[in-house]
mmCIF file of N, CA and C in Angstrom:
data_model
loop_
_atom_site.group_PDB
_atom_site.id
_atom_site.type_symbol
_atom_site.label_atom_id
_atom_site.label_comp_id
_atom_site.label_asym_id
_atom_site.label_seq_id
_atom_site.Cartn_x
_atom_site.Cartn_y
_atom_site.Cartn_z
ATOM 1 N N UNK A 1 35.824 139.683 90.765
ATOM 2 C CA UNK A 1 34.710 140.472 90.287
ATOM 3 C C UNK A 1 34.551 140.228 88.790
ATOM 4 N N UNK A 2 33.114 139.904 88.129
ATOM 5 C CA UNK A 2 33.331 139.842 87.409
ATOM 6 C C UNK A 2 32.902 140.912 86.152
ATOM 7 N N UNK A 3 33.301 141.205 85.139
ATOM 8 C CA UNK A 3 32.879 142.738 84.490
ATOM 9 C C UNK A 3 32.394 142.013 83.146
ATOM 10 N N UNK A 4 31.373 142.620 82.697
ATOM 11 C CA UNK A 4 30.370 142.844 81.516
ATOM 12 C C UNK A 4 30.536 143.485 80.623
ATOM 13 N N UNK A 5 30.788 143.175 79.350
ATOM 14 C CA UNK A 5 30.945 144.634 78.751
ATOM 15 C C UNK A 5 29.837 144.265 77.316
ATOM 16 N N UNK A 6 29.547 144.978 76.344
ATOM 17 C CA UNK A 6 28.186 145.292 75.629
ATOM 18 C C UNK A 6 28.122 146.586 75.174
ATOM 19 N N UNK A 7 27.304 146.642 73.948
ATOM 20 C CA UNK A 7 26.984 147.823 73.598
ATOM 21 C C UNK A 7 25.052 147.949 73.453
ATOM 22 N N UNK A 8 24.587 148.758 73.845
ATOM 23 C CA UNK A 8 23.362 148.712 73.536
ATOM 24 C C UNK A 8 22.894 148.947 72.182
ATOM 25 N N UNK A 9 21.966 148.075 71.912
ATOM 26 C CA UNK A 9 21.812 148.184 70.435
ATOM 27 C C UNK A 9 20.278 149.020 69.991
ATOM 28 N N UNK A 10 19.494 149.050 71.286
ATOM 29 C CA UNK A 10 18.171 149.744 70.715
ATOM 30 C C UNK A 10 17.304 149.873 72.604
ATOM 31 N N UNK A 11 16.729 151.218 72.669
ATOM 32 C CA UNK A 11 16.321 151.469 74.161
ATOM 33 C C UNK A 11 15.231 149.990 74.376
ATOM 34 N N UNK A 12 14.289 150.727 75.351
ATOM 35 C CA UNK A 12 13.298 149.375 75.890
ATOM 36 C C UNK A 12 13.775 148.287 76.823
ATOM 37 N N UNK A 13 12.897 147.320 76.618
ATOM 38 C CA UNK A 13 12.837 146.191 77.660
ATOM 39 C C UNK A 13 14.203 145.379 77.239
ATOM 40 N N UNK A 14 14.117 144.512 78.279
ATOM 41 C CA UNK A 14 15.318 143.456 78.713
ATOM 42 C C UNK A 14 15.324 142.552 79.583
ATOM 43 N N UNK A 15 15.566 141.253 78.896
ATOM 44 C CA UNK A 15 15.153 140.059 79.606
ATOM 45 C C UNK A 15 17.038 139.357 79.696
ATOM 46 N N UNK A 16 17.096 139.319 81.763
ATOM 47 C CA UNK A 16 18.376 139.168 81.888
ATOM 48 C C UNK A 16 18.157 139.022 82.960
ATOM 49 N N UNK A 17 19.460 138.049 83.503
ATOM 50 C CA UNK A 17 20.253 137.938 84.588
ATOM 51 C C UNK A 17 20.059 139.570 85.476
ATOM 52 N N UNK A 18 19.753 139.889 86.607
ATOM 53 C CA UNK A 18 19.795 141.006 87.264
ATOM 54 C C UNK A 18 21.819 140.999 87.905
ATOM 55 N N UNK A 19 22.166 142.205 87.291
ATOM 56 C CA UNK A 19 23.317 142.700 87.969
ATOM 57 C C UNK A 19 23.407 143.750 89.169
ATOM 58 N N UNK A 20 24.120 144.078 90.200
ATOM 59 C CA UNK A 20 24.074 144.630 91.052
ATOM 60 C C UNK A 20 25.729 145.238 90.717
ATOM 61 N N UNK A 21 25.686 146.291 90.942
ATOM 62 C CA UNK A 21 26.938 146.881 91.120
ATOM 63 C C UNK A 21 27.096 147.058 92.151
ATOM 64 N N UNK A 22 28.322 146.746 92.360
ATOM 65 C CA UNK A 22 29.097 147.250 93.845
ATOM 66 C C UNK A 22 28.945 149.202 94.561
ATOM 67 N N UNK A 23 29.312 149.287 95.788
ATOM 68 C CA UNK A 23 29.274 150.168 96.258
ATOM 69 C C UNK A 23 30.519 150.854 95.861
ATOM 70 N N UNK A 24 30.657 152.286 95.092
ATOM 71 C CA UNK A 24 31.431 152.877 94.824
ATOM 72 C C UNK A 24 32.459 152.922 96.132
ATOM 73 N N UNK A 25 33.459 153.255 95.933
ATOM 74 C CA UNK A 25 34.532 153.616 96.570
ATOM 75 C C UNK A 25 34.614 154.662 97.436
ATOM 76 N N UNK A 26 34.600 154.783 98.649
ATOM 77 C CA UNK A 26 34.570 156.487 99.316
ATOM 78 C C UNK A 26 35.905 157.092 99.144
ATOM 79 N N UNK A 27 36.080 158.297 99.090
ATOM 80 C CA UNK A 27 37.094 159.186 98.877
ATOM 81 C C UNK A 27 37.772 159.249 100.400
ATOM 82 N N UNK A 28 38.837 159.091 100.545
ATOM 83 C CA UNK A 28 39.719 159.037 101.257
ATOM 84 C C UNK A 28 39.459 160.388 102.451
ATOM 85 N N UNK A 29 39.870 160.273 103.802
ATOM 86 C CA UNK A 29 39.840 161.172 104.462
ATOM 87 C C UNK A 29 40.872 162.448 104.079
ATOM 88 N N UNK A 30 40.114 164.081 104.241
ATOM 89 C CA UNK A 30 41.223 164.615 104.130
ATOM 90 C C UNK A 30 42.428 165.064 105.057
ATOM 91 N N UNK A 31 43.581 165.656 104.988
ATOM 92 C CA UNK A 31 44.563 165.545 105.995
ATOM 93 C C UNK A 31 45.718 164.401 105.759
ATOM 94 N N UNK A 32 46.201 164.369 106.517
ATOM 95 C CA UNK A 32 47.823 163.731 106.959
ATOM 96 C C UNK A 32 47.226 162.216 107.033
ATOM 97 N N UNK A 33 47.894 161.604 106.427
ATOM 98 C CA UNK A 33 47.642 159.924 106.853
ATOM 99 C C UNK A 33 48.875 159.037 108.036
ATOM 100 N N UNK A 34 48.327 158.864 108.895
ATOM 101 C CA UNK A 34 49.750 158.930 110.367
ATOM 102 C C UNK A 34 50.267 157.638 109.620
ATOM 103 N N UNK A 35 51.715 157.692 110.065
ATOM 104 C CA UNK A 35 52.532 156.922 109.602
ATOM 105 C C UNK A 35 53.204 156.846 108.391
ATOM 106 N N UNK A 36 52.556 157.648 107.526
ATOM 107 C CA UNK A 36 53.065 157.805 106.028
ATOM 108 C C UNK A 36 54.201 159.142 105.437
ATOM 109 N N UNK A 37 55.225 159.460 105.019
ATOM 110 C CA UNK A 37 55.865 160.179 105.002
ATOM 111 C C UNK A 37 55.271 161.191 103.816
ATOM 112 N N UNK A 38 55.222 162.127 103.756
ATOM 113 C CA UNK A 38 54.619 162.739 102.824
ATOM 114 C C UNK A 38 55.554 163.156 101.392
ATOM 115 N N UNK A 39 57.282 163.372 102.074
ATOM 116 C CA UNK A 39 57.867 163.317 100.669
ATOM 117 C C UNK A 39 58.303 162.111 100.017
ATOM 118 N N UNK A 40 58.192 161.023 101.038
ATOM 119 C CA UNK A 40 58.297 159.323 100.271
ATOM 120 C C UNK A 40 57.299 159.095 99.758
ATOM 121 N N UNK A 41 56.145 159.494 99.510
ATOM 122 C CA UNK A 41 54.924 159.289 98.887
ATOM 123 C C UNK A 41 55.307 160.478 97.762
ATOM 124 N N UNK A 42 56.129 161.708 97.772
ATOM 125 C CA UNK A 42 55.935 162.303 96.188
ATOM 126 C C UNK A 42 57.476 161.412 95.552
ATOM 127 N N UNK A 43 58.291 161.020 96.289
ATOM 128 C CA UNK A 43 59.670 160.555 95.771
ATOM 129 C C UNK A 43 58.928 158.712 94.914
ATOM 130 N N UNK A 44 57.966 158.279 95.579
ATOM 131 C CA UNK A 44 57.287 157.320 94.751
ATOM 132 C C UNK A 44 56.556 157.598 93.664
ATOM 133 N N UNK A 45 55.540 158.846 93.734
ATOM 134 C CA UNK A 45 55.243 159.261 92.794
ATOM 135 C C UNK A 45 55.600 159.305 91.220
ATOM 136 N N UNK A 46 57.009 160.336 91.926
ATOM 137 C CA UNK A 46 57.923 160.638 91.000
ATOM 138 C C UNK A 46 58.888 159.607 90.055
ATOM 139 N N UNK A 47 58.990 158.421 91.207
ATOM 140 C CA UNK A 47 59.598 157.032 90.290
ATOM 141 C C UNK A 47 58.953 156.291 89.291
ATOM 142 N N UNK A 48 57.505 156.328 90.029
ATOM 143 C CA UNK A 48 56.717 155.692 89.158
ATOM 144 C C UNK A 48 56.172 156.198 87.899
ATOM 145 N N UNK A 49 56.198 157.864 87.866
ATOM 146 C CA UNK A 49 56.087 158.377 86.487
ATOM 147 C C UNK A 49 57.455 158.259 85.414
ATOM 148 N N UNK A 50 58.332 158.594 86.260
ATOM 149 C CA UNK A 50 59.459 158.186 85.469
ATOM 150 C C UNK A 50 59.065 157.049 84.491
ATOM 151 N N UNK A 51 58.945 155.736 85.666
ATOM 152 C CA UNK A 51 58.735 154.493 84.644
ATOM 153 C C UNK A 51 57.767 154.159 83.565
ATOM 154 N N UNK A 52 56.859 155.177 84.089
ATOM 155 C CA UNK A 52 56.155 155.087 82.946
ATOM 156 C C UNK A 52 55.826 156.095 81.610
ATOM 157 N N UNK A 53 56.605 157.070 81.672
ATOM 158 C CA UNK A 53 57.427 157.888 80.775
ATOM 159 C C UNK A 53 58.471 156.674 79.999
ATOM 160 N N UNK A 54 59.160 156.256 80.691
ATOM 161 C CA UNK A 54 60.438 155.405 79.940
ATOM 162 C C UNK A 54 59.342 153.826 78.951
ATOM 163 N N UNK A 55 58.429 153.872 79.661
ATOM 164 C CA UNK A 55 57.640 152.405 78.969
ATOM 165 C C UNK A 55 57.264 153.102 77.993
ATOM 166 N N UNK A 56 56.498 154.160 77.784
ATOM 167 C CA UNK A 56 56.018 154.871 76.217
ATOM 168 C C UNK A 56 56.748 155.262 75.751
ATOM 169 N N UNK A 57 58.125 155.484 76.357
ATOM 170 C CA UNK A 57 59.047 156.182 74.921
ATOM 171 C C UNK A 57 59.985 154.231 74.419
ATOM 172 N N UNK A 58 59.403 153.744 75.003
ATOM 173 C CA UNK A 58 59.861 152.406 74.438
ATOM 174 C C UNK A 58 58.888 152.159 73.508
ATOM 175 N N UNK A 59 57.521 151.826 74.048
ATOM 176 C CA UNK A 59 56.404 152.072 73.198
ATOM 177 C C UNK A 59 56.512 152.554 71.675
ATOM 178 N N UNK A 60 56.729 153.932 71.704
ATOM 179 C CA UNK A 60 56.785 155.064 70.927
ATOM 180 C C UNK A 60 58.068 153.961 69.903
ATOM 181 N N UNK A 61 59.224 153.999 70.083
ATOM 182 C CA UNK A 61 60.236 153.299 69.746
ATOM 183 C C UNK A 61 60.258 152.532 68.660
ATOM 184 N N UNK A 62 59.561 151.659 69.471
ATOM 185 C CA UNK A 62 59.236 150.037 68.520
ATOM 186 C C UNK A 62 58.078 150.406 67.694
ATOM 187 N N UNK A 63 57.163 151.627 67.746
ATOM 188 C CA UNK A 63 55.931 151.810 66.731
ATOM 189 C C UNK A 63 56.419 151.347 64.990
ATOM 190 N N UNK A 64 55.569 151.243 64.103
ATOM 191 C CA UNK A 64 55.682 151.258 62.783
ATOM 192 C C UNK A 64 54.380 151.520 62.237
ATOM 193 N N UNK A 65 55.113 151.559 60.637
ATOM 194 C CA UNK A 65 53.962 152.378 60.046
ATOM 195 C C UNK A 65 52.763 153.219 60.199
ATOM 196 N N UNK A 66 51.618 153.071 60.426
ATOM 197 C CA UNK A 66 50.601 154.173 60.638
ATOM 198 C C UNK A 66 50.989 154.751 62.093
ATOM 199 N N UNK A 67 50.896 153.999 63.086
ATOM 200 C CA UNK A 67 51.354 154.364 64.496
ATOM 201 C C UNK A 67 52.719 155.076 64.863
ATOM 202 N N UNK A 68 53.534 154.737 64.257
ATOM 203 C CA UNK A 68 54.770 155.744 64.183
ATOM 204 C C UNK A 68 54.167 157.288 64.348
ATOM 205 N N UNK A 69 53.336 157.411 62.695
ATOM 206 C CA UNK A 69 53.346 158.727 62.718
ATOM 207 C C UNK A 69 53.141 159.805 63.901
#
């Protein structure tokens, strides 16, 4: 996919390539998803915040000067 990025610089017309955006994403059914364990899905959760708690306090770590603060 490929992504665009830009800032608009003044309203009105525009002479361009036509883009189409994709169809948003539907929101998941609600309820139980069969086959999936529901506390191995918070015990993943929970690992994966860990790790990424431990990457910003590494982050945080190695900062200097203005960013430290």
């Amino acid at each position: 996919m490929q992504q665009f990025h830009g800032v608009g610089v003044t309203p009105g017309r525009v002479v361009g390539p036509v883009r189409q955006m994709p169809a948003p994403v539907r929101e998941p059914a609600a309820g139980p998803v069969a086959g999936l364990d529901p506390e191995a899905g918070a015990e993943r959760i929970r690992a994966a915040s860990k790790a990424v708690q431990a990457g910003l306090k590494a982050r945080a770590a190695a900062a200097a000067g203005d960013a430290k603060g």
